[in-house]
mmCIF file of N, CA and C in Angstrom:
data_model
loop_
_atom_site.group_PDB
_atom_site.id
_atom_site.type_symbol
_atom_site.label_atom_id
_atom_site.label_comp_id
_atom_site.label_asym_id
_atom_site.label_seq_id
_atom_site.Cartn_x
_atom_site.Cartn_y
_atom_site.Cartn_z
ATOM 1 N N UNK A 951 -19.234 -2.566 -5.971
ATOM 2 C CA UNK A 951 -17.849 -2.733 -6.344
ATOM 3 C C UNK A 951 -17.135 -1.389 -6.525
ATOM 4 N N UNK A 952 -17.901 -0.216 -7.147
ATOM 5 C CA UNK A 952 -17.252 0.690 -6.991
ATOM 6 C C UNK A 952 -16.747 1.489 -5.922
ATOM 7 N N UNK A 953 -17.530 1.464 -4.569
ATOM 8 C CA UNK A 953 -16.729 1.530 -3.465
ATOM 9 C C UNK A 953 -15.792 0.448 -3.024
ATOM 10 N N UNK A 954 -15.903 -0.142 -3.955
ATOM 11 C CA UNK A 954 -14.264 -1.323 -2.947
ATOM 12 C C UNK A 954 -13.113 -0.546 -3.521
ATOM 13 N N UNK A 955 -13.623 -0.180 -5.301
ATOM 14 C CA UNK A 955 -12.497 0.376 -5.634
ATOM 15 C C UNK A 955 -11.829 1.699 -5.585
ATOM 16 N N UNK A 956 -12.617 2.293 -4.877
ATOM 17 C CA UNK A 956 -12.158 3.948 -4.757
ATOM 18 C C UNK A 956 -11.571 3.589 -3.193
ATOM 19 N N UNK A 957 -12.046 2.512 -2.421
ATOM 20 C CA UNK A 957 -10.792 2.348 -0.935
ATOM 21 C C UNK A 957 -9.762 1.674 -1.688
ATOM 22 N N UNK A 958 -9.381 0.688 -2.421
ATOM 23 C CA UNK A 958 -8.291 0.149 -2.816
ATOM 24 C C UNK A 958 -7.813 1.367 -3.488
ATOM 25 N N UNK A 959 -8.157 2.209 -3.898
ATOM 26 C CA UNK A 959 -7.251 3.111 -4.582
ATOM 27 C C UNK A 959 -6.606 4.407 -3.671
ATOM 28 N N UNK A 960 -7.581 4.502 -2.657
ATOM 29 C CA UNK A 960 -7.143 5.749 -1.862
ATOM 30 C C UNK A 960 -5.974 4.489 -1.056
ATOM 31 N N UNK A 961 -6.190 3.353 -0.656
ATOM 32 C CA UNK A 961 -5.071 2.446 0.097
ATOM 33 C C UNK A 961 -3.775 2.581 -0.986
ATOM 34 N N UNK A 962 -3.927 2.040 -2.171
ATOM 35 C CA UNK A 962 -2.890 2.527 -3.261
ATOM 36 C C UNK A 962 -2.192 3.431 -2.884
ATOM 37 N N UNK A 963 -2.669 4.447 -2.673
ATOM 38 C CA UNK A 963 -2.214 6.120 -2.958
ATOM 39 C C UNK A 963 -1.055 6.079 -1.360
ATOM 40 N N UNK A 964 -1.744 5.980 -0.420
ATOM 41 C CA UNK A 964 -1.330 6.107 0.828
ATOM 42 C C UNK A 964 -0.380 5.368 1.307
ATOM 43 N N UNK A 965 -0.510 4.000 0.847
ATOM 44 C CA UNK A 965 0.678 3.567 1.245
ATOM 45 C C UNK A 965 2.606 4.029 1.123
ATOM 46 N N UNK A 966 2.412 4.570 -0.370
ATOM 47 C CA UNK A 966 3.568 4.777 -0.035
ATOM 48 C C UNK A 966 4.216 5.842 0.658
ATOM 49 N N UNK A 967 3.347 6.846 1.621
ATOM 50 C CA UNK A 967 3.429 7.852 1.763
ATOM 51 C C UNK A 967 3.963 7.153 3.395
ATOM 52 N N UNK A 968 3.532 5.662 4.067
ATOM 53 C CA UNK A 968 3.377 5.363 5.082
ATOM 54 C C UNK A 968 5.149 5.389 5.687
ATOM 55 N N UNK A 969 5.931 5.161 4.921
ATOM 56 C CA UNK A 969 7.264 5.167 5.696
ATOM 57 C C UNK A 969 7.770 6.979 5.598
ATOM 58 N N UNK A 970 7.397 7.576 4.728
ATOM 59 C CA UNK A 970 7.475 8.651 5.335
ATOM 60 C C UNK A 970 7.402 9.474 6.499
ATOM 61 N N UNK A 971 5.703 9.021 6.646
ATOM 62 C CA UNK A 971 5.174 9.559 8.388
ATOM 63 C C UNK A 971 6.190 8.887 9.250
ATOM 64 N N UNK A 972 6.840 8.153 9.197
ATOM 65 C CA UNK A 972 7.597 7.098 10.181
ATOM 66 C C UNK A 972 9.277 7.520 10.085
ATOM 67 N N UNK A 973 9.642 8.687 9.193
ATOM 68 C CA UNK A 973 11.366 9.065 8.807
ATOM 69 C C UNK A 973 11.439 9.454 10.210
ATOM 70 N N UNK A 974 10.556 9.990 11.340
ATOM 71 C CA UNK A 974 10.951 11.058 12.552
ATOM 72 C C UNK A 974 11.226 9.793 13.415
ATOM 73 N N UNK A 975 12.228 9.334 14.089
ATOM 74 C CA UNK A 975 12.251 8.240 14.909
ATOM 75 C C UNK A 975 11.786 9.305 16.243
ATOM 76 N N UNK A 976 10.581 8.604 16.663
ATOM 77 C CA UNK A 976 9.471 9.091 17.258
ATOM 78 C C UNK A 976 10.320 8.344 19.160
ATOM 79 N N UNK A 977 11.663 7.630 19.075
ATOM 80 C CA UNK A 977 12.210 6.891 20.058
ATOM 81 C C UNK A 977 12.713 8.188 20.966
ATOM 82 N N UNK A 978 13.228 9.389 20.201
ATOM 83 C CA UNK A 978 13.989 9.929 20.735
ATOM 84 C C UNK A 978 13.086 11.348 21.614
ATOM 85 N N UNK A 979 11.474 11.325 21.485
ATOM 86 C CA UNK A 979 10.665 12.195 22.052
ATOM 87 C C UNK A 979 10.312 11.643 22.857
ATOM 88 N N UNK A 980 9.517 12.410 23.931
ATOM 89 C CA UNK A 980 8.761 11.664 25.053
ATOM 90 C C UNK A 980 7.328 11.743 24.792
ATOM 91 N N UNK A 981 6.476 10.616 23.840
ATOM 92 C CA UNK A 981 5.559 10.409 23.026
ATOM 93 C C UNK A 981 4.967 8.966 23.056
ATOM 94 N N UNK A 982 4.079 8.777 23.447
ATOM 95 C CA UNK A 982 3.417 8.088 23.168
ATOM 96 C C UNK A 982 2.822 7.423 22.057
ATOM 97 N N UNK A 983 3.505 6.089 21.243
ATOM 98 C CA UNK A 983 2.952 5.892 20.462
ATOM 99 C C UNK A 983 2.758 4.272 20.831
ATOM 100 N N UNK A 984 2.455 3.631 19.518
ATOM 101 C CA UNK A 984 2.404 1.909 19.487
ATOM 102 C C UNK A 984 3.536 1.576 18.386
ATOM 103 N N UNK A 985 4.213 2.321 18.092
ATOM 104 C CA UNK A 985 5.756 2.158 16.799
ATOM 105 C C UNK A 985 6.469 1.435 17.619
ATOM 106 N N UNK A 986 6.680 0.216 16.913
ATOM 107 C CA UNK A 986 8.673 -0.448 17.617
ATOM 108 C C UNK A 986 9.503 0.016 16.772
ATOM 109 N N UNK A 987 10.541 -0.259 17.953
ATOM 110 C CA UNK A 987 11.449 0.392 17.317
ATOM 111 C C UNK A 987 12.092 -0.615 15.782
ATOM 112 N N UNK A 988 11.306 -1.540 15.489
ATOM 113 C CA UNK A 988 11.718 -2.286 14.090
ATOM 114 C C UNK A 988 11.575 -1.081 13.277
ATOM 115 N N UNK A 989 10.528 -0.293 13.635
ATOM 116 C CA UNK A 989 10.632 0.756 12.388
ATOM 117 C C UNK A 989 11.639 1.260 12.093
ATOM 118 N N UNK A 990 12.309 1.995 12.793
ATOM 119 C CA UNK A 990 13.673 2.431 12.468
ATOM 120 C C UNK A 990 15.022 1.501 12.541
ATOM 121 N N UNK A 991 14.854 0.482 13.143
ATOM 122 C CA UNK A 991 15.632 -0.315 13.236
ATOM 123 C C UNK A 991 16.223 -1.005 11.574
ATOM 124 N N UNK A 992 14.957 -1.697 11.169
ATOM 125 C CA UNK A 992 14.540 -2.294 9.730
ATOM 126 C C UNK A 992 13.865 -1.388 8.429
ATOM 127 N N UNK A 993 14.364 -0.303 8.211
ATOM 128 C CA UNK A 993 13.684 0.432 7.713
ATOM 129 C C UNK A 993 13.578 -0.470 6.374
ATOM 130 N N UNK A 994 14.079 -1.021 5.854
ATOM 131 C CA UNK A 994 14.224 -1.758 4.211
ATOM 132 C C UNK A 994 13.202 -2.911 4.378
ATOM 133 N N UNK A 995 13.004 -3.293 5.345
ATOM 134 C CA UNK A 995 11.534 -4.295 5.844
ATOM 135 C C UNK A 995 10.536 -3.550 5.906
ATOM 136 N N UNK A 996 10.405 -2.192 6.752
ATOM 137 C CA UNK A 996 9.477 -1.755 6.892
ATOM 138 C C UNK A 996 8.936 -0.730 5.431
ATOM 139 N N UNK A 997 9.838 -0.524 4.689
ATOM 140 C CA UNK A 997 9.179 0.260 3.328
ATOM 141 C C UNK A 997 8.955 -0.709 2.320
ATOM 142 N N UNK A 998 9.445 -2.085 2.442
ATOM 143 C CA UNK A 998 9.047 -3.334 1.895
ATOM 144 C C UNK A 998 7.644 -3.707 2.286
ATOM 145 N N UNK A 999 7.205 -3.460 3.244
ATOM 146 C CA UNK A 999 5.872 -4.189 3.484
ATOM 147 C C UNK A 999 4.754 -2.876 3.065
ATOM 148 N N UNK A 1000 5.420 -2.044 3.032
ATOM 149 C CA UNK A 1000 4.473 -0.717 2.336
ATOM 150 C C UNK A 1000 4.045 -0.687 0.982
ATOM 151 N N UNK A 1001 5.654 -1.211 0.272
ATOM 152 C CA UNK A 1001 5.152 -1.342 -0.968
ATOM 153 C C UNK A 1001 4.208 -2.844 -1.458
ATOM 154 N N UNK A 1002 4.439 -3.796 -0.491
ATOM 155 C CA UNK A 1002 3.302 -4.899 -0.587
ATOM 156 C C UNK A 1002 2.111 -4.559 -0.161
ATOM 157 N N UNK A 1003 1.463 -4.008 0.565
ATOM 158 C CA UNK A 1003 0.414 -3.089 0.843
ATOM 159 C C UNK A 1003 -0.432 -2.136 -0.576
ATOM 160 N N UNK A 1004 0.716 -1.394 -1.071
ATOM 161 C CA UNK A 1004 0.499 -0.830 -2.384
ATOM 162 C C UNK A 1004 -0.304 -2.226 -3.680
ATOM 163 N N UNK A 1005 1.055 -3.037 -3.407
ATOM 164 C CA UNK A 1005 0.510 -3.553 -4.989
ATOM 165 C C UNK A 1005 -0.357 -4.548 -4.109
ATOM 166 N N UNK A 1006 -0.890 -5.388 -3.457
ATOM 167 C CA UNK A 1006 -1.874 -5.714 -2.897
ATOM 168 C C UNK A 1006 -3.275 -4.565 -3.205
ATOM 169 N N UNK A 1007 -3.465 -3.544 -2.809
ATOM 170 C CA UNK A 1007 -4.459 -2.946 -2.885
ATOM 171 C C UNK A 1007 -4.424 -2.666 -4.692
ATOM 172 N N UNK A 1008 -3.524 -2.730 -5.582
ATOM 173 C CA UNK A 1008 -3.594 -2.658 -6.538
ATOM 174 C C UNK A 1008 -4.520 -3.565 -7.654
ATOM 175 N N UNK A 1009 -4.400 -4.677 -6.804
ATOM 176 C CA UNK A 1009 -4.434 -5.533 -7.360
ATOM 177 C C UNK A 1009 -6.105 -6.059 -6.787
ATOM 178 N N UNK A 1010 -6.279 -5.400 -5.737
ATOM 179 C CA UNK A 1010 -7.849 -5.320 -5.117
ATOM 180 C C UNK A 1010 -8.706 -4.288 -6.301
ATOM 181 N N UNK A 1011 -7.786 -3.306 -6.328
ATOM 182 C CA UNK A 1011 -8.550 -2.243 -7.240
ATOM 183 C C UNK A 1011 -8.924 -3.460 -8.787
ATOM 184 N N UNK A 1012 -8.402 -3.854 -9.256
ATOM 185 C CA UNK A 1012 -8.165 -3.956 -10.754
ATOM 186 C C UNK A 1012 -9.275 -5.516 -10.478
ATOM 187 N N UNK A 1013 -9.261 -6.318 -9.805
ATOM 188 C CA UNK A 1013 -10.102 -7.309 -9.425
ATOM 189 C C UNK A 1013 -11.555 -7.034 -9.132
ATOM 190 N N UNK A 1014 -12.038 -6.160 -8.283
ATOM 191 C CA UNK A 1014 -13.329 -5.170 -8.446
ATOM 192 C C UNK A 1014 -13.447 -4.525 -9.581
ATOM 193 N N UNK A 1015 -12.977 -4.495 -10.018
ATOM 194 C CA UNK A 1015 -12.876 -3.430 -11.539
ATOM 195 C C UNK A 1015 -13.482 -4.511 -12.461
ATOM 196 N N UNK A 1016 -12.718 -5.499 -12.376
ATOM 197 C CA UNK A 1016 -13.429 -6.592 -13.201
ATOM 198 C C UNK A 1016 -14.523 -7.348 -12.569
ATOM 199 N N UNK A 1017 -14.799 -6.762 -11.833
ATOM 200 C CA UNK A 1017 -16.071 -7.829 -11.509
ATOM 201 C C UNK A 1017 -16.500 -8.991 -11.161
ATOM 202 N N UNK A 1018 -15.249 -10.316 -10.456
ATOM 203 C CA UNK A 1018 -15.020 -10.992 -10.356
ATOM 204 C C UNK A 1018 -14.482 -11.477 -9.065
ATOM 205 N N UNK A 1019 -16.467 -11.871 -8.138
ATOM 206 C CA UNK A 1019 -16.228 -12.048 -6.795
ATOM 207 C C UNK A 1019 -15.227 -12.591 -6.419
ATOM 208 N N UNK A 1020 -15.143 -13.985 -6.321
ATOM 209 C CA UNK A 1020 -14.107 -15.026 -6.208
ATOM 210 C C UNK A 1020 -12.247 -14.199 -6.022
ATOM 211 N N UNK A 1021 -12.110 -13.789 -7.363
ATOM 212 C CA UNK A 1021 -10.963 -12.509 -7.259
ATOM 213 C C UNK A 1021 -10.872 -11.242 -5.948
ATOM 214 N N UNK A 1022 -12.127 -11.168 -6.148
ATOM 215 C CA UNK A 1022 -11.856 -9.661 -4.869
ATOM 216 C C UNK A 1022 -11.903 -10.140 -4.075
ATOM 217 N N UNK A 1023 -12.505 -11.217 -3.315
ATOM 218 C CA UNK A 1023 -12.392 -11.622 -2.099
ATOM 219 C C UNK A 1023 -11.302 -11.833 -2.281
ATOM 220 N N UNK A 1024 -10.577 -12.755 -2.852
ATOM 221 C CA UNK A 1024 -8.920 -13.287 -2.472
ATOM 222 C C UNK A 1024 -8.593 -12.073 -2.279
ATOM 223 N N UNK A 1025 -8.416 -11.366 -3.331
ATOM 224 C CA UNK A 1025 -7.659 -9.613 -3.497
ATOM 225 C C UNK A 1025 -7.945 -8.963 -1.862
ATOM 226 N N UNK A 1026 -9.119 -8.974 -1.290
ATOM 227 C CA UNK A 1026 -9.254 -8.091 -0.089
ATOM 228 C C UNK A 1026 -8.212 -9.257 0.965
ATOM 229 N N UNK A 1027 -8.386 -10.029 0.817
ATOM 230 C CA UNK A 1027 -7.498 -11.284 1.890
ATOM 231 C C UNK A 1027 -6.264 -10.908 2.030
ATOM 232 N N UNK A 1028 -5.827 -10.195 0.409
ATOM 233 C CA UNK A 1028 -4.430 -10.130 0.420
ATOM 234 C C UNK A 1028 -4.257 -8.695 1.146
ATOM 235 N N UNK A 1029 -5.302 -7.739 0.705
ATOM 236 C CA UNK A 1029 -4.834 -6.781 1.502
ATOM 237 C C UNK A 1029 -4.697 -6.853 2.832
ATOM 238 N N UNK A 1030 -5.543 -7.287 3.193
ATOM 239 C CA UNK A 1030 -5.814 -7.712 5.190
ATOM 240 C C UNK A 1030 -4.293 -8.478 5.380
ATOM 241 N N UNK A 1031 -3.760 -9.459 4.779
ATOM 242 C CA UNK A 1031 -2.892 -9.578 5.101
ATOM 243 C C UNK A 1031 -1.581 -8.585 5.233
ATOM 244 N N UNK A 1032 -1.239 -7.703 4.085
ATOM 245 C CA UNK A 1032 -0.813 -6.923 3.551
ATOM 246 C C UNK A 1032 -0.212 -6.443 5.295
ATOM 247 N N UNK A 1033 -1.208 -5.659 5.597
ATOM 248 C CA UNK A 1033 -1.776 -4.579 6.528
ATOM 249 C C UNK A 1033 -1.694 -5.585 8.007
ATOM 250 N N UNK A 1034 -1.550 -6.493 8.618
ATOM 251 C CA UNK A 1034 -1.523 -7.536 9.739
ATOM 252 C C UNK A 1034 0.631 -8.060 9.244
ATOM 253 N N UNK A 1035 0.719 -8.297 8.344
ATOM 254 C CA UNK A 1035 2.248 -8.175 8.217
ATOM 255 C C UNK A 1035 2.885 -7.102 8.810
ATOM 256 N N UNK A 1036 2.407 -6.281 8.718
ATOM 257 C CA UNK A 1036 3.261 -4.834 8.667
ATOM 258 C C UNK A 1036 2.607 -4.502 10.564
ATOM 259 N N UNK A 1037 1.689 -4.589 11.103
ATOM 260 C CA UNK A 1037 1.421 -4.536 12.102
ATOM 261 C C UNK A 1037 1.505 -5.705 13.238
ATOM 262 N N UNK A 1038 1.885 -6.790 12.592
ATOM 263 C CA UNK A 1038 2.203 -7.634 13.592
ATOM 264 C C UNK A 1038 3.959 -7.471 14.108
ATOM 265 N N UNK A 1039 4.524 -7.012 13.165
ATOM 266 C CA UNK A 1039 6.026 -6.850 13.005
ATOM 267 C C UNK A 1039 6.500 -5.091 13.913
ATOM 268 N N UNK A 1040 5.282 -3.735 13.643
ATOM 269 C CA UNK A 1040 5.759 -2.852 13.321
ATOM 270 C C UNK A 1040 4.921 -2.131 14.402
ATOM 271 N N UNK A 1041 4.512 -2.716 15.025
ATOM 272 C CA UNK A 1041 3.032 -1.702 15.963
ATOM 273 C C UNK A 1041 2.585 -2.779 17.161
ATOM 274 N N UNK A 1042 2.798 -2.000 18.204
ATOM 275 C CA UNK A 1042 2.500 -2.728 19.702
ATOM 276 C C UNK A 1042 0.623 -2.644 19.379
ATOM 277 N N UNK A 1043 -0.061 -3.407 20.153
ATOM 278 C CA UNK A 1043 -1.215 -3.785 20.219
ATOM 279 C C UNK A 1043 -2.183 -2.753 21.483
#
């Protein structure tokens, strides 16, 4: 459990850093990425699903913490979802 909770916490940490990496609208270089343009398009969606990402993994952390399989599994579900929201919407395949 204590490695679930030192990734839920480094996921914590990182997320909100994730719409940052994403301020450069990456549309206007000749670059190769998998970004739609929802990113910049929706930015208030897309730093919305960052901060659900955050308290999702928050909430993974504090559920491993307590020790309480049943909980962390849901808790990791939520993160996976978390993280498939934000990439089904925000990132070509």
């Amino acid at each position: 459990m204590r490695q679930l909770q030192k990734a839920a916490a480094r996921i914590e940490a990182l997320a909100p850093i994730i719409p940052d990496v994403f301020k450069l609208d990456t549309r206007k270089f000749q670059v190769q990425t998998k970004a739609r343009e929802g990113i910049w398009n929706s930015t208030a969606d897309f730093n919305a699903k960052a901060d659900e990402l955050a308290k999702a993994a928050a909430a993974l952390s504090a559920a491993a913490k307590g020790g309480d399989q049943g909980a962390t599994m849901k808790a990791i579900g939520a993160v996976g979802k978390a993280c498939g929201n934000c990439h089904d919407n925000f990132r070509d395949k």
